[in-house]
mmCIF file of C-alpha atoms in Angstrom:
data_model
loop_
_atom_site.group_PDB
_atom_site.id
_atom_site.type_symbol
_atom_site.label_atom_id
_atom_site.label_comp_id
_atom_site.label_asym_id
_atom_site.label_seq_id
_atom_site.Cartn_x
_atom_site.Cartn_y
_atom_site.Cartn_z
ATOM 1 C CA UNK T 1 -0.435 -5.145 19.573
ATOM 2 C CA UNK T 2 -4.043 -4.090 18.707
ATOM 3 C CA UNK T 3 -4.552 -3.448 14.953
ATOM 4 C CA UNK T 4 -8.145 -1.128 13.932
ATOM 5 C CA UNK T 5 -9.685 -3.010 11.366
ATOM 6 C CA UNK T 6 -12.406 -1.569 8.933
ATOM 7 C CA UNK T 7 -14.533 -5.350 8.757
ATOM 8 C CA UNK T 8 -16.892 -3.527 6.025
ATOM 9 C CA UNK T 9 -14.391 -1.995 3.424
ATOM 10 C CA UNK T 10 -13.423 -3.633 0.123
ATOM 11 C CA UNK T 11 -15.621 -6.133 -2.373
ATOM 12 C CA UNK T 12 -15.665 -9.137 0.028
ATOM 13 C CA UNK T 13 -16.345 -7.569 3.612
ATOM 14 C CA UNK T 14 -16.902 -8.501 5.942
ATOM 15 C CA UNK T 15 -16.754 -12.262 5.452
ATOM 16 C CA UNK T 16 -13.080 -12.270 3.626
ATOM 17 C CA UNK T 17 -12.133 -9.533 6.008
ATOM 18 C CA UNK T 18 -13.227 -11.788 9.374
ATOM 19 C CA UNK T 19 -11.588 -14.931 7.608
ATOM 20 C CA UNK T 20 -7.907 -12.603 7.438
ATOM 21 C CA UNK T 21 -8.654 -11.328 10.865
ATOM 22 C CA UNK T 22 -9.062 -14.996 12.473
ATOM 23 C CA UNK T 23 -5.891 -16.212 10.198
ATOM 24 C CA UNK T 24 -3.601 -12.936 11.354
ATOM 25 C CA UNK T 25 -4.861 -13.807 15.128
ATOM 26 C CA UNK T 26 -3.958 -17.051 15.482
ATOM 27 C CA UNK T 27 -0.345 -17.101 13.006
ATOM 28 C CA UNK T 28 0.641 -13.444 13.852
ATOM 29 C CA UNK T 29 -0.262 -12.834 17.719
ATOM 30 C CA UNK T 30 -2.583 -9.950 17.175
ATOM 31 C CA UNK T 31 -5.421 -8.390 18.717
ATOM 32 C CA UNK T 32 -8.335 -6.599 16.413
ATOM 33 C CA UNK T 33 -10.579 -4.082 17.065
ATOM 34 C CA UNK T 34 -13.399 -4.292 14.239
ATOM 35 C CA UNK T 35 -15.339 -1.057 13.294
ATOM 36 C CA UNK T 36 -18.447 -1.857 11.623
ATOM 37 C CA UNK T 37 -22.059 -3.091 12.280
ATOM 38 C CA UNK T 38 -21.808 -5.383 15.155
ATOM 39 C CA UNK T 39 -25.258 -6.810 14.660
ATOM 40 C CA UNK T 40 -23.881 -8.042 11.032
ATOM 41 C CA UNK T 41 -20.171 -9.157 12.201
ATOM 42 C CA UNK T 42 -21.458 -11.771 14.720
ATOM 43 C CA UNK T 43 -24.058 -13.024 12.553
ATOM 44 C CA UNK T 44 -21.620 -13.451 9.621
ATOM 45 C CA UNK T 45 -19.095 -15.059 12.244
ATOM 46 C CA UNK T 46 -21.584 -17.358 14.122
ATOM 47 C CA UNK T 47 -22.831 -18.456 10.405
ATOM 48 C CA UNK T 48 -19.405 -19.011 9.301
ATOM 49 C CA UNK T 49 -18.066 -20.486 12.462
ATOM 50 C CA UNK T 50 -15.709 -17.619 12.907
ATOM 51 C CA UNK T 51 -14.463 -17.500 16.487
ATOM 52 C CA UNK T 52 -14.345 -13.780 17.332
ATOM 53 C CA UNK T 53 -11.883 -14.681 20.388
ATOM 54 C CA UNK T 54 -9.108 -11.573 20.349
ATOM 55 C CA UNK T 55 -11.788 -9.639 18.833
ATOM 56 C CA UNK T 56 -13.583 -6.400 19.833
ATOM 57 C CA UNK T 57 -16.607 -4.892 18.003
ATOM 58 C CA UNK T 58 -17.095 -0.825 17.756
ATOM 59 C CA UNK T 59 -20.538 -0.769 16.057
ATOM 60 C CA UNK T 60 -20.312 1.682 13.256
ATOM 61 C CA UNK T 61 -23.753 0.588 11.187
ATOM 62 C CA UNK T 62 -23.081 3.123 8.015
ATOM 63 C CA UNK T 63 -20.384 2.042 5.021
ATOM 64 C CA UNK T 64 -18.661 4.389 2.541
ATOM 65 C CA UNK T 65 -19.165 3.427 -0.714
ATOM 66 C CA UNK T 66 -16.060 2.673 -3.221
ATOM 67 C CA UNK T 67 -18.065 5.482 -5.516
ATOM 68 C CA UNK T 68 -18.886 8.094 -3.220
ATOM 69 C CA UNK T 69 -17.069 11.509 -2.769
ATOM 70 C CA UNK T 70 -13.644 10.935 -0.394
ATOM 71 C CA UNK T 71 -14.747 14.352 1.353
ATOM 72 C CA UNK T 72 -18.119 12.363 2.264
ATOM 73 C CA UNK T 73 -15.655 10.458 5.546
ATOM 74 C CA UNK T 74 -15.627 13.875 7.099
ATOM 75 C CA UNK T 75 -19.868 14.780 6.263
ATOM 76 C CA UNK T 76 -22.343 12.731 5.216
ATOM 77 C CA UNK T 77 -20.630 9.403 6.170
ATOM 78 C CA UNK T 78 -18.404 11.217 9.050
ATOM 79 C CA UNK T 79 -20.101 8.182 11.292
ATOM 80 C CA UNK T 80 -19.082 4.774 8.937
ATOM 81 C CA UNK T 81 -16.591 1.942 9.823
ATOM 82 C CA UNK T 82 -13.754 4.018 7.764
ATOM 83 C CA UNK T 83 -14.145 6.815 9.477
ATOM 84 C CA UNK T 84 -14.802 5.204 13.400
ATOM 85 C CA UNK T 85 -11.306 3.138 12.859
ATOM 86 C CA UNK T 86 -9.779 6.185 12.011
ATOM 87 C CA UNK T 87 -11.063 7.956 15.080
ATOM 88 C CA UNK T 88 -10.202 4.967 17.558
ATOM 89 C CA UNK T 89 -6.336 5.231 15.914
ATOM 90 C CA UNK T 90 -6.201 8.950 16.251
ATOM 91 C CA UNK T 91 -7.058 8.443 19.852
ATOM 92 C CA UNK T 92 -4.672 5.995 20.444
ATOM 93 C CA UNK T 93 -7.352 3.208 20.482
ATOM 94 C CA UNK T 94 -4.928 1.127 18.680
ATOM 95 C CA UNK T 95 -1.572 0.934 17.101
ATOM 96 C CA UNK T 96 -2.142 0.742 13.351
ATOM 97 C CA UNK T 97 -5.477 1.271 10.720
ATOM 98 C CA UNK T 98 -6.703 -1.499 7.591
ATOM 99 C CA UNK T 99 -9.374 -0.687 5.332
ATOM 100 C CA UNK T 100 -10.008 -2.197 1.862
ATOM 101 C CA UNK T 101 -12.356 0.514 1.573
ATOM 102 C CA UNK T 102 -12.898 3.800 -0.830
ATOM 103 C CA UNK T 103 -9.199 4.986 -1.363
ATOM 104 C CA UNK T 104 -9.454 8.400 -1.839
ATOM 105 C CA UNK T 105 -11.339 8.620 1.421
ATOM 106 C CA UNK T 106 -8.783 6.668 3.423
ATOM 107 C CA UNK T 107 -6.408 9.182 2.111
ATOM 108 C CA UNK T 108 -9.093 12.184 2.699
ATOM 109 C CA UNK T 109 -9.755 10.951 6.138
ATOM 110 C CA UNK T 110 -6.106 9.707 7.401
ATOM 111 C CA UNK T 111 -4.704 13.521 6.139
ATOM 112 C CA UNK T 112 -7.844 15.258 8.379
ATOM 113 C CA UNK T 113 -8.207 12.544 11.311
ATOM 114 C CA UNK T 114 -5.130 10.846 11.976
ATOM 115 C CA UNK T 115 -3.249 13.723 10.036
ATOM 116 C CA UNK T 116 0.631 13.896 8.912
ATOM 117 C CA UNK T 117 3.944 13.375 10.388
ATOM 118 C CA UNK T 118 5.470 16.687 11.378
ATOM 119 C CA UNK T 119 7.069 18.091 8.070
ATOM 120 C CA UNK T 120 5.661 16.206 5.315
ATOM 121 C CA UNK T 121 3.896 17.651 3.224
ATOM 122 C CA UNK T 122 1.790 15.021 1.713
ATOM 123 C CA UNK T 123 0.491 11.858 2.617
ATOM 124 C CA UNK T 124 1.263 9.310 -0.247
ATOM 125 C CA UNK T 125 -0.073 5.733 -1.834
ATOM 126 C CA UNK T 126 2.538 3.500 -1.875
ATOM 127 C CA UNK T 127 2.025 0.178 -3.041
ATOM 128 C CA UNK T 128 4.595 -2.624 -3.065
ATOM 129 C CA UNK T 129 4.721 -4.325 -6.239
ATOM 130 C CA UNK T 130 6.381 -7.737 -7.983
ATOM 131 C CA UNK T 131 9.519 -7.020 -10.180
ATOM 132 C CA UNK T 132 11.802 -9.786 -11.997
ATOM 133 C CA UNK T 133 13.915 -10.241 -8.387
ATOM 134 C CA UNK T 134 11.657 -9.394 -5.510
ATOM 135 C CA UNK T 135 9.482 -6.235 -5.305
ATOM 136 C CA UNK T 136 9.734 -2.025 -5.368
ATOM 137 C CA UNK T 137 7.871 0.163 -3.821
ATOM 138 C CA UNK T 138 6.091 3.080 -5.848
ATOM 139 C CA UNK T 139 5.357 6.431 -4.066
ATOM 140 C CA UNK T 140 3.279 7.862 -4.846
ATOM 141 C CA UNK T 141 0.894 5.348 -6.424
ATOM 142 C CA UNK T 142 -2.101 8.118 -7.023
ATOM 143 C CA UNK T 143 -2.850 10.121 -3.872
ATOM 144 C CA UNK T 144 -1.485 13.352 -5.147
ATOM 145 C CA UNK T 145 -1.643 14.656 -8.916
ATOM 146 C CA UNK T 146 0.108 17.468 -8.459
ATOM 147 C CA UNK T 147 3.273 17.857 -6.606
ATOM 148 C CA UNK T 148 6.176 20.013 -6.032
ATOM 149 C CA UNK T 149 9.591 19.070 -6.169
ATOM 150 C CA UNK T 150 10.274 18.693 -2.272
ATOM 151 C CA UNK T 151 7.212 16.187 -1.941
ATOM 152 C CA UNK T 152 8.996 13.815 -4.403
ATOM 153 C CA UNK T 153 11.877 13.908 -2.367
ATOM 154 C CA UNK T 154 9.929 13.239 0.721
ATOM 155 C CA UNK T 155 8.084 10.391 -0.982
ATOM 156 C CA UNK T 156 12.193 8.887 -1.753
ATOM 157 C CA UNK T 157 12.500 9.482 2.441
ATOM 158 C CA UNK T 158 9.756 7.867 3.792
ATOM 159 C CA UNK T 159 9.729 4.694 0.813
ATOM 160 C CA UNK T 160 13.484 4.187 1.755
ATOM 161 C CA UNK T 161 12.829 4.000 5.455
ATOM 162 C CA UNK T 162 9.670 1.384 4.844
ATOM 163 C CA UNK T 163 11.419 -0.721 2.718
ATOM 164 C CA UNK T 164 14.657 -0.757 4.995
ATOM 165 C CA UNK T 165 12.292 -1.556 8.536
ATOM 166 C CA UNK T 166 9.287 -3.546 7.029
ATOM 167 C CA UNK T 167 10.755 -5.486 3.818
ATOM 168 C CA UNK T 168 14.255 -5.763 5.227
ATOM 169 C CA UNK T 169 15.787 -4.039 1.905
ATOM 170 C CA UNK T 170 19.375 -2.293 3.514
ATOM 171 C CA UNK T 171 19.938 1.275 1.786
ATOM 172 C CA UNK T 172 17.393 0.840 -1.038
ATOM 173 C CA UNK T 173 18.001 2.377 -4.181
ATOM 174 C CA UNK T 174 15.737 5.270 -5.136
ATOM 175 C CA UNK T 175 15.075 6.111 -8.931
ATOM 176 C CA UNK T 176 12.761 9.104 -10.427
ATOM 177 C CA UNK T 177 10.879 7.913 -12.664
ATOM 178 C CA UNK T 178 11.189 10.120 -16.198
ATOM 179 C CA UNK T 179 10.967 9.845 -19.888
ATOM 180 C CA UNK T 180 14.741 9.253 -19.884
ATOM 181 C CA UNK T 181 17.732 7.995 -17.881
ATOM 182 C CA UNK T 182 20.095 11.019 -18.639
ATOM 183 C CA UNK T 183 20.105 14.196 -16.027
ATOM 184 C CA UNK T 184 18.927 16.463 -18.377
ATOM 185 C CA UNK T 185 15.800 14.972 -18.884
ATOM 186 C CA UNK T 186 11.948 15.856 -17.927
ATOM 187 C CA UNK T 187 10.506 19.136 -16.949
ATOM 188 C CA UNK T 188 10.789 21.345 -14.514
ATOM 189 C CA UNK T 189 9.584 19.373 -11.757
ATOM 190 C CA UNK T 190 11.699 16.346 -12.675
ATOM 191 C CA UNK T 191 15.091 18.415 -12.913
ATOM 192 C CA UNK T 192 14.395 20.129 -9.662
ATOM 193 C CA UNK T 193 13.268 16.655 -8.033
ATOM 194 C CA UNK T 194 16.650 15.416 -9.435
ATOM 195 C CA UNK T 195 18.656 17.724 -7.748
ATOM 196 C CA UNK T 196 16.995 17.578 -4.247
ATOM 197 C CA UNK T 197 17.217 13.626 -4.709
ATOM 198 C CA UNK T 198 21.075 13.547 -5.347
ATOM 199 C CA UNK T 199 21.914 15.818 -2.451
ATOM 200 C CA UNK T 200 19.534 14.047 -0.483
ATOM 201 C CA UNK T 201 21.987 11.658 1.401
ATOM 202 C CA UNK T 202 19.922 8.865 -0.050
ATOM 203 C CA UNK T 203 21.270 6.040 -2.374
ATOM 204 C CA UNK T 204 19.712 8.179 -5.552
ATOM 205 C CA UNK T 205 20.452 6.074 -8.471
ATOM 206 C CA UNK T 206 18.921 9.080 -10.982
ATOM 207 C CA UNK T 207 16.254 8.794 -13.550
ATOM 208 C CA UNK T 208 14.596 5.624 -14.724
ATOM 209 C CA UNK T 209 12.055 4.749 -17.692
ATOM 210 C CA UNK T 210 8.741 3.011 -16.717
ATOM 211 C CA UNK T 211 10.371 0.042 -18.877
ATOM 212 C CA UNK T 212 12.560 -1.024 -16.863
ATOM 213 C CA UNK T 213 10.725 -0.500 -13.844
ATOM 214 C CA UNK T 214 9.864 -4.703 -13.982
ATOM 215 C CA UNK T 215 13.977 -5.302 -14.477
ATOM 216 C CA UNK T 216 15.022 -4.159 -11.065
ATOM 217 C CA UNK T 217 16.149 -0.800 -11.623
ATOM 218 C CA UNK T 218 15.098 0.477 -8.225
ATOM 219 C CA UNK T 219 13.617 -0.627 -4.829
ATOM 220 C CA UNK T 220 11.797 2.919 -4.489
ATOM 221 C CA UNK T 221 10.342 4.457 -7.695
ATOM 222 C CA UNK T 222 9.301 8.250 -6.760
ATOM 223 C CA UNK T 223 6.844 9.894 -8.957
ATOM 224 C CA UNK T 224 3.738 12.459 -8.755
ATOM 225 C CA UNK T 225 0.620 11.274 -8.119
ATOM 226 C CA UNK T 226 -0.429 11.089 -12.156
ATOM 227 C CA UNK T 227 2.764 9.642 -13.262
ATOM 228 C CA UNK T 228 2.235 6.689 -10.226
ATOM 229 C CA UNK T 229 -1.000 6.110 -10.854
ATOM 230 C CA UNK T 230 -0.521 5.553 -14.778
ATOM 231 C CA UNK T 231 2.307 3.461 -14.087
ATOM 232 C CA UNK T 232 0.146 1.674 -11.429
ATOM 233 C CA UNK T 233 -2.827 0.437 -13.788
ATOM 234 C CA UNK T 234 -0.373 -0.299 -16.746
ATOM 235 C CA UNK T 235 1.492 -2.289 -14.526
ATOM 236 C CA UNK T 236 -1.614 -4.575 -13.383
ATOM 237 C CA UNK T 237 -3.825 -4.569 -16.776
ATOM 238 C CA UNK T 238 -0.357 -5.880 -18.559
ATOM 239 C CA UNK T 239 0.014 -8.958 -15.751
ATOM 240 C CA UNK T 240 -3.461 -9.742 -16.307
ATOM 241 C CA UNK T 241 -3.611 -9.855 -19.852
ATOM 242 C CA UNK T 242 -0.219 -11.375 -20.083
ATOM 243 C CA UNK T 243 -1.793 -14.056 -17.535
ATOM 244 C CA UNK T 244 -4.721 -14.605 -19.393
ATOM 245 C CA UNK T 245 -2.642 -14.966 -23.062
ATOM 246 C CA UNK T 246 -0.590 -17.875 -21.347
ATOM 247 C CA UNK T 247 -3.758 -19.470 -19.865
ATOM 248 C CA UNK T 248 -5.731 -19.183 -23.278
ATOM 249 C CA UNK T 249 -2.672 -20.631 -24.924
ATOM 250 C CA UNK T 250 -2.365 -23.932 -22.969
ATOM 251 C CA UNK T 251 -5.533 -24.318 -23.293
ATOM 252 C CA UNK T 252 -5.139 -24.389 -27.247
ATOM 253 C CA UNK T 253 -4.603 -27.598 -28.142
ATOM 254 C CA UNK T 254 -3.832 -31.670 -27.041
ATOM 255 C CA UNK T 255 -0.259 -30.412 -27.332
ATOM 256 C CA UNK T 256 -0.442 -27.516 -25.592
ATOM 257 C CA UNK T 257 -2.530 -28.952 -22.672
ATOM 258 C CA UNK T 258 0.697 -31.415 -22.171
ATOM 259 C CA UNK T 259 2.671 -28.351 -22.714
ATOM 260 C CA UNK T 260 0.799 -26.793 -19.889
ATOM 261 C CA UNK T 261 0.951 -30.137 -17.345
ATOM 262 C CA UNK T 262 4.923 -30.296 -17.900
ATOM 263 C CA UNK T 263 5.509 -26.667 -16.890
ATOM 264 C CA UNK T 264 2.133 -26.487 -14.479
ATOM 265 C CA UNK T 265 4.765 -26.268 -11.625
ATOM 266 C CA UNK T 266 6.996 -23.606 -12.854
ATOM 267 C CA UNK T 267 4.259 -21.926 -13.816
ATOM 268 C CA UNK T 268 2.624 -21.293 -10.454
ATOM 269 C CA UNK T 269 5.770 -20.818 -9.160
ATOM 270 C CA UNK T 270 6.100 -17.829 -11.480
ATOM 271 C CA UNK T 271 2.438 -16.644 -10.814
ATOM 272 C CA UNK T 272 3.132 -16.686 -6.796
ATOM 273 C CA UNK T 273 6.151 -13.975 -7.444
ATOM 274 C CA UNK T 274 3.500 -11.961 -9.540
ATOM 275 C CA UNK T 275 0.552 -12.060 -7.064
ATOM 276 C CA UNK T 276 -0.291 -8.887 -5.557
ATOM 277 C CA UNK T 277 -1.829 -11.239 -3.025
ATOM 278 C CA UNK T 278 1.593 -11.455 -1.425
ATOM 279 C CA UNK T 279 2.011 -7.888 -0.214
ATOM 280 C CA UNK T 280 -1.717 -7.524 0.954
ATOM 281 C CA UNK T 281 -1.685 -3.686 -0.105
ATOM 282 C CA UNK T 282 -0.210 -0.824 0.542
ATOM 283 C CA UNK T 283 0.654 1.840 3.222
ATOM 284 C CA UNK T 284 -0.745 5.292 3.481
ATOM 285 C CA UNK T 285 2.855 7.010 4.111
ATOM 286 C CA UNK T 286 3.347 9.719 5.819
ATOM 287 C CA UNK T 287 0.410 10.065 8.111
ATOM 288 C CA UNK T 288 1.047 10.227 11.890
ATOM 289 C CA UNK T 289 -0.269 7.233 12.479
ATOM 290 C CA UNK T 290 0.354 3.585 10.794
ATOM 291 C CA UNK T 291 -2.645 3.604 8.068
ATOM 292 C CA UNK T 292 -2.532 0.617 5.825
ATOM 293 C CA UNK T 293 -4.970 0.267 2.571
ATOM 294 C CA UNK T 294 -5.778 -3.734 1.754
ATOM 295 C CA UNK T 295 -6.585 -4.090 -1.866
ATOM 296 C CA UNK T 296 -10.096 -3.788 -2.579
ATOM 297 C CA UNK T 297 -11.268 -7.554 -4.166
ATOM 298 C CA UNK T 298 -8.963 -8.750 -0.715
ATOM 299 C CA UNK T 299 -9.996 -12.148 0.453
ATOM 300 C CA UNK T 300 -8.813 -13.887 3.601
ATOM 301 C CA UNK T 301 -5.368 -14.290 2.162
ATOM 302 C CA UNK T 302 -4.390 -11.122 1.097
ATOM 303 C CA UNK T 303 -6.246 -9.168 4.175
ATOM 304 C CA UNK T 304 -4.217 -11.420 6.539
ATOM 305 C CA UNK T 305 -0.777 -10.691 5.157
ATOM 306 C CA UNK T 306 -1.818 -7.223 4.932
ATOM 307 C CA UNK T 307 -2.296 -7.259 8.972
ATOM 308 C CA UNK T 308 1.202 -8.739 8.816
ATOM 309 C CA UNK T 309 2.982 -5.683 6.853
ATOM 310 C CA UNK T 310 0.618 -3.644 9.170
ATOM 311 C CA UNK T 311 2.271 -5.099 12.444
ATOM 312 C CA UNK T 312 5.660 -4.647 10.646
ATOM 313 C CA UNK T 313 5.116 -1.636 10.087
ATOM 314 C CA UNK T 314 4.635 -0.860 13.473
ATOM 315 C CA UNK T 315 7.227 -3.042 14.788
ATOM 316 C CA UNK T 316 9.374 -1.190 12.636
ATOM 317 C CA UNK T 317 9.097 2.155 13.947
ATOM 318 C CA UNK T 318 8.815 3.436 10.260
ATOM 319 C CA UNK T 319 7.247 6.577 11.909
ATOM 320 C CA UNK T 320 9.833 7.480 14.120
ATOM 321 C CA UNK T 321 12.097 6.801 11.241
ATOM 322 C CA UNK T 322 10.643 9.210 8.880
ATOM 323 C CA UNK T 323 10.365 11.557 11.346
ATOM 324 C CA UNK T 324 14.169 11.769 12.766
ATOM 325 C CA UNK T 325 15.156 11.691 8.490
ATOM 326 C CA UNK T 326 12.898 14.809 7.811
ATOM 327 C CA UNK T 327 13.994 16.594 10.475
ATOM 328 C CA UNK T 328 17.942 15.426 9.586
ATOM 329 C CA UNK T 329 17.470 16.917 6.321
ATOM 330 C CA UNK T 330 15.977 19.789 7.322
ATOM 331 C CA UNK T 331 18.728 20.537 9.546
ATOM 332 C CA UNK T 332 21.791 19.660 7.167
ATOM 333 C CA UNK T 333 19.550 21.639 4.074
ATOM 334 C CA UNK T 334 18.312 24.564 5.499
ATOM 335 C CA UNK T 335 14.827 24.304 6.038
ATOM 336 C CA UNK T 336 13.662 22.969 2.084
ATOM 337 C CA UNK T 337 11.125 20.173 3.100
ATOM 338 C CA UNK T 338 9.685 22.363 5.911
#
């Protein structure tokens, strides 16, 4: 399997990014294809003693910055490492895309270059996040603001069939998240999402509040764009200041500092199920192509086991899922997510 990578996107590229490609190599039994300024990757590898074995180099000398317009992959910056790895998937160059680059543009440029899967309508952001037992999957996690009724219900299709192939979750349960649990509530585009969702064939376990999001009360949480992306940031600024009180805490006192080394164990333990580091990122669903976004402070860690949900993901045939479910619904309902 060849994976694309983009060895300039994110805070840390391309030395963190050449660190996770060397680590995925040798544990996962990958090949890379690097898009980026070759002149730079081989002196960062040669000064890091990198071995770039397994390792093609498409030079691609221009970067797209994390501030810069996502429209800019397809103009002004139509020739950077985002846009080249994009390119080389769309032409079948390899079998799956990672950037920790500019977000919007990866979504921009996957939905133009690589574009969708035959009857979706949107492309989605759908990060895998820690809850009490395990993880859920939120989709969509900010790519599209506004949305219509029969793109929520595609964003319950294609999170079920990634979290059945590449996390192993059987029939995951798919909840809308609302401002209530009964049926009645939300507005319009909640009620009509509700209805799609409960005739959908999937395991639709009906409305649930952000609160109890963290307490396992689905595997897929579908939401618009806004709604995602709110819940998204809440979600990480509350683990990191929750982190921090704990840390500042133990560090109070005598007491607490003996506090601190009698629980230091349980402790990390609890931090490891709570560390975004684990998932790597998250999957731009729905394009035609496997697209995978690394977070954007990734280091060697997180970029490597975000090559191994990308090779999952391939592995999985989470495309060819998607597909065969969209055009099952569309069959059995008439045409409604044409």
């Amino acid at each position: 399997m060849k994976i694309v990578v983009d060895a300039f996107g994110g805070d840390h590229a391309p030395l963190e990014i050449l660190r996770g490609c060397r680590m995925a190599i040798d544990e996962y039994d990958v090949d890379i294809l690097l898009t980026g300024s070759e002149m730079v990757i081989r002196e960062t590898a040669e000064k890091d003693g990198i071995s770039l074995a397994r390792m093609e180099i498409f030079d691609a000398p221009e970067v797209i910055a994390t501030d810069e317009s996502p429209k800019s992959i397809m103009r002004e910056k139509k020739n950077c490492s985002m846009a080249a790895g994009l390119r080389l998937l769309a032409e079948g160059k390899g079998d799956a895309f990672i950037s920790a680059g500019n977000s919007g543009a990866l979504v921009f440029g996957a939905n133009m270059i690589v574009h969708r899967i035959p009857g979706i309508k949107r492309i989605a952001f759908a990060p895998v996040m820690p809850k009490h037992d395990g993880f859920f999957m939120l989709c969509d996690g900010g790519a599209n603001v506004e949305c219509r009724s029969d793109m929520l219900l595609q964003f319950g299709i294609m999170g079920s069939a990634y979290l059945d192939k590449v996390m192993g979750v059987p029939n995951p349960r798919v909840g809308l998240a609302n401002v209530g649990t009964e049926d009645h509530k939300g507005g319009t585009l909640q009620h009509e999402a509700f209805e799609l969702l409960q005739k959908s064939g999937l395991n639709f376990v009906g409305n649930i509040e952000a609160r109890d999001i963290p307490a396992d009360a689905a595997d897929v949480v579908v939401a618009d764009g806004f709604t995602g992306n709110v819940i998204l940031k809440l979600y990480e600024g509350v683990a990191i200041e929750l982190f921090g009180m704990i840390k500042e805490l133990f560090q109070k006192n005598l007491k607490t500092k003996l506090a601190a080394a009698l629980v230091l164990k349980d402790m990390r333990g609890m931090k490891k199920r709570l560390d975004y580091n684990e998932y790597g990122g998250a999957p731009i669903i729905g394009a035609a192509k496997p697209v995978f976004k690394a977070h954007g402070s990734a280091k060697a860690k997180t970029f490597k086991n975000a090559i191994r949900l990308t090779k999952a993901y391939v592995e999985g045939h989470v495309i060819e899922e998607i597909s065969e479910a969209i055009a099952c619904f569309e069959k059995e309902h008439g045409g409604q997510v044409e």
